PDB file of C-alpha atoms in Angstrom:
ATOM      1  CA  SER E   1      35.928 169.991  21.144  1.00 79.00           C
ATOM      2  CA  GLU E   2      38.215 171.882  23.103  1.00 89.00           C
ATOM      3  CA  GLN E   3      38.617 172.062  27.359  1.00 93.00           C
ATOM      4  CA  ARG E   4      40.492 173.410  29.920  1.00 94.00           C
ATOM      5  CA  PHE E   5      42.535 171.860  32.567  1.00 96.00           C
ATOM      6  CA  LEU E   6      44.818 173.136  35.250  1.00 96.00           C
ATOM      7  CA  VAL E   7      48.218 171.958  35.174  1.00 97.00           C
ATOM      8  CA  ASP E   8      47.983 170.101  38.837  1.00 97.00           C
ATOM      9  CA  ASN E   9      51.581 169.067  41.158  1.00 97.00           C
ATOM     10  CA  THR E  10      49.583 168.474  44.076  1.00 96.00           C
ATOM     11  CA  VAL E  11      50.117 164.829  43.752  1.00 96.00           C
ATOM     12  CA  LEU E  12      52.402 164.146  42.064  1.00 97.00           C
ATOM     13  CA  ARG E  13      55.197 167.529  44.137  1.00 97.00           C
ATOM     14  CA  ALA E  14      57.632 167.230  41.152  1.00 96.00           C
ATOM     15  CA  SER E  15      60.579 169.759  41.681  1.00 96.00           C
ATOM     16  CA  THR E  16      60.153 171.309  38.024  1.00 93.00           C
ATOM     17  CA  PRO E  17      58.642 174.597  37.167  1.00 94.00           C
ATOM     18  CA  GLY E  18      56.680 173.193  35.320  1.00 96.00           C
ATOM     19  CA  LEU E  19      54.813 170.460  32.882  1.00 97.00           C
ATOM     20  CA  GLY E  20      57.182 169.584  29.745  1.00 96.00           C
ATOM     21  CA  TYR E  21      55.415 169.556  26.308  1.00 97.00           C
ATOM     22  CA  ARG E  22      56.056 166.805  24.262  1.00 97.00           C
ATOM     23  CA  LYS E  23      56.015 166.492  20.458  1.00 97.00           C
ATOM     24  CA  SER E  24      54.285 163.523  20.339  1.00 97.00           C
ATOM     25  CA  MET E  25      52.000 160.895  22.461  1.00 98.00           C
ATOM     26  CA  SER E  26      55.454 159.875  24.194  1.00 97.00           C
ATOM     27  CA  LEU E  27      56.622 160.721  27.807  1.00 96.00           C
ATOM     28  CA  ASP E  28      60.703 160.678  25.729  1.00 96.00           C
ATOM     29  CA  ASP E  29      59.366 162.698  23.115  1.00 97.00           C
ATOM     30  CA  LYS E  30      59.771 166.225  24.989  1.00 95.00           C
ATOM     31  CA  ASP E  31      59.895 169.646  22.846  1.00 93.00           C
ATOM     32  CA  GLY E  32      62.581 170.653  25.159  1.00 89.00           C
ATOM     33  CA  ASN E  33      61.809 174.640  24.695  1.00 89.00           C
ATOM     34  CA  HIS E  34      58.448 174.535  26.041  1.00 90.00           C
ATOM     35  CA  ALA E  35      56.680 173.738  29.221  1.00 94.00           C
ATOM     36  CA  SER E  36      52.926 174.727  31.079  1.00 95.00           C
ATOM     37  CA  PRO E  37      54.071 176.191  34.712  1.00 97.00           C
ATOM     38  CA  TRP E  38      52.041 174.376  37.799  1.00 97.00           C
ATOM     39  CA  GLY E  39      48.953 176.174  38.403  1.00 97.00           C
ATOM     40  CA  TRP E  40      48.037 177.370  35.094  1.00 96.00           C
ATOM     41  CA  HIS E  41      45.340 176.950  32.938  1.00 95.00           C
ATOM     42  CA  VAL E  42      46.061 174.702  29.150  1.00 95.00           C
ATOM     43  CA  THR E  43      43.567 174.393  26.202  1.00 95.00           C
ATOM     44  CA  GLY E  44      43.568 171.283  24.209  1.00 96.00           C
ATOM     45  CA  GLU E  45      41.347 168.753  22.956  1.00 96.00           C
ATOM     46  CA  LEU E  46      41.879 165.069  24.858  1.00 96.00           C
ATOM     47  CA  VAL E  47      43.199 162.085  22.773  1.00 95.00           C
ATOM     48  CA  GLY E  48      41.868 159.239  24.422  1.00 92.00           C
ATOM     49  CA  ASP E  49      42.278 159.375  27.953  1.00 91.00           C
ATOM     50  CA  GLN E  50      46.305 159.740  28.421  1.00 96.00           C
ATOM     51  CA  TRP E  51      47.136 162.833  26.069  1.00 98.00           C
ATOM     52  CA  LEU E  52      46.266 166.302  25.505  1.00 97.00           C
ATOM     53  CA  LEU E  53      46.792 167.867  22.277  1.00 97.00           C
ATOM     54  CA  THR E  54      47.227 171.791  23.114  1.00 95.00           C
ATOM     55  CA  SER E  55      46.383 174.233  20.917  1.00 88.00           C
ATOM     56  CA  LYS E  56      49.998 174.535  20.231  1.00 88.00           C
ATOM     57  CA  GLY E  57      49.712 171.467  18.493  1.00 94.00           C
ATOM     58  CA  LEU E  58      51.977 169.986  21.181  1.00 97.00           C
ATOM     59  CA  TYR E  59      50.661 167.330  23.627  1.00 98.00           C
ATOM     60  CA  LEU E  60      50.937 166.874  27.048  1.00 98.00           C
ATOM     61  CA  PRO E  61      50.314 164.040  29.632  1.00 98.00           C
ATOM     62  CA  VAL E  62      46.921 163.331  31.604  1.00 97.00           C
ATOM     63  CA  PHE E  63      48.848 161.292  34.305  1.00 97.00           C
ATOM     64  CA  LEU E  64      52.858 161.026  35.130  1.00 96.00           C
ATOM     65  CA  SER E  65      54.432 158.766  37.590  1.00 95.00           C
ATOM     66  CA  GLY E  66      50.767 157.521  38.204  1.00 95.00           C
ATOM     67  CA  CYS E  67      50.111 160.966  39.482  1.00 97.00           C
ATOM     68  CA  ARG E  68      47.228 163.171  37.605  1.00 97.00           C
ATOM     69  CA  VAL E  69      48.868 166.256  36.781  1.00 98.00           C
ATOM     70  CA  LEU E  70      45.811 167.225  34.150  1.00 97.00           C
ATOM     71  CA  LYS E  71      42.954 168.474  35.570  1.00 95.00           C
ATOM     72  CA  LEU E  72      39.687 169.407  33.837  1.00 93.00           C
ATOM     73  CA  VAL E  73      38.724 172.643  35.033  1.00 91.00           C
ATOM     74  CA  GLY E  74      34.682 172.609  36.113  1.00 76.00           C
ATOM     75  CA  ASP E  75      35.651 169.133  38.070  1.00 51.00           C
ATOM     76  CA  ASP E  76      36.247 171.269  40.751  1.00 49.00           C
ATOM     77  CA  ILE E  77      35.187 174.646  42.138  1.00 50.00           C
ATOM     78  CA  LEU E  78      37.736 177.398  41.626  1.00 49.00           C
ATOM     79  CA  VAL E  79      37.487 179.795  44.211  1.00 49.00           C
ATOM     80  CA  VAL E  80      38.913 183.097  43.188  1.00 48.00           C
ATOM     81  CA  LYS E  81      40.361 185.057  46.260  1.00 44.00           C
ATOM     82  CA  ASN E  82      42.336 188.180  45.403  1.00 44.00           C
ATOM     83  CA  GLY E  83      42.436 187.834  42.185  1.00 46.00           C
ATOM     84  CA  ALA E  84      44.213 184.709  42.299  1.00 48.00           C
ATOM     85  CA  GLU E  85      42.437 181.575  41.476  1.00 47.00           C
ATOM     86  CA  GLN E  86      42.648 178.419  43.907  1.00 48.00           C
ATOM     87  CA  LEU E  87      41.438 174.988  43.676  1.00 49.00           C
ATOM     88  CA  GLY E  88      38.274 173.557  45.819  1.00 48.00           C
ATOM     89  CA  THR E  89      37.727 170.075  45.593  1.00 43.00           C
ATOM     90  CA  THR E  90      34.321 169.114  45.205  1.00 41.00           C
ATOM     91  CA  SER E  91      34.582 165.326  45.115  1.00 39.00           C
ATOM     92  CA  VAL E  92      36.996 162.850  46.569  1.00 40.00           C
ATOM     93  CA  GLY E  93      39.251 160.617  43.926  1.00 39.00           C
TER      94      GLY E  93
END
C-alpha cells in the first residue's frame, strides 16, 4: 500500500535542489527530467528497504551515500507553524 515520505536533506546536506528520480532501482539510471525538491512529500510503495516506487511510476532511493533521504511521515511529528510544516523528531536514530 502507498505511504507518504518526506524528502529529507538534513543528514546528507546535498547542494542539489532535490532528490532525482530513477527509471529503475539503480542509482545510475537517473530520469534526468524529474526531481523531488528537498522538504517535499512523495507518495509511493516501498520495494524492499532501499527503494520507493512512486505514484509517478519512477523510483527514489531511500538512502544516498549512507544517509537516509526518505523518511516515513508518521515516524516523526509534523508541526505546522505559520502554514509551513516543520519536522519535529520524536525518536533517536
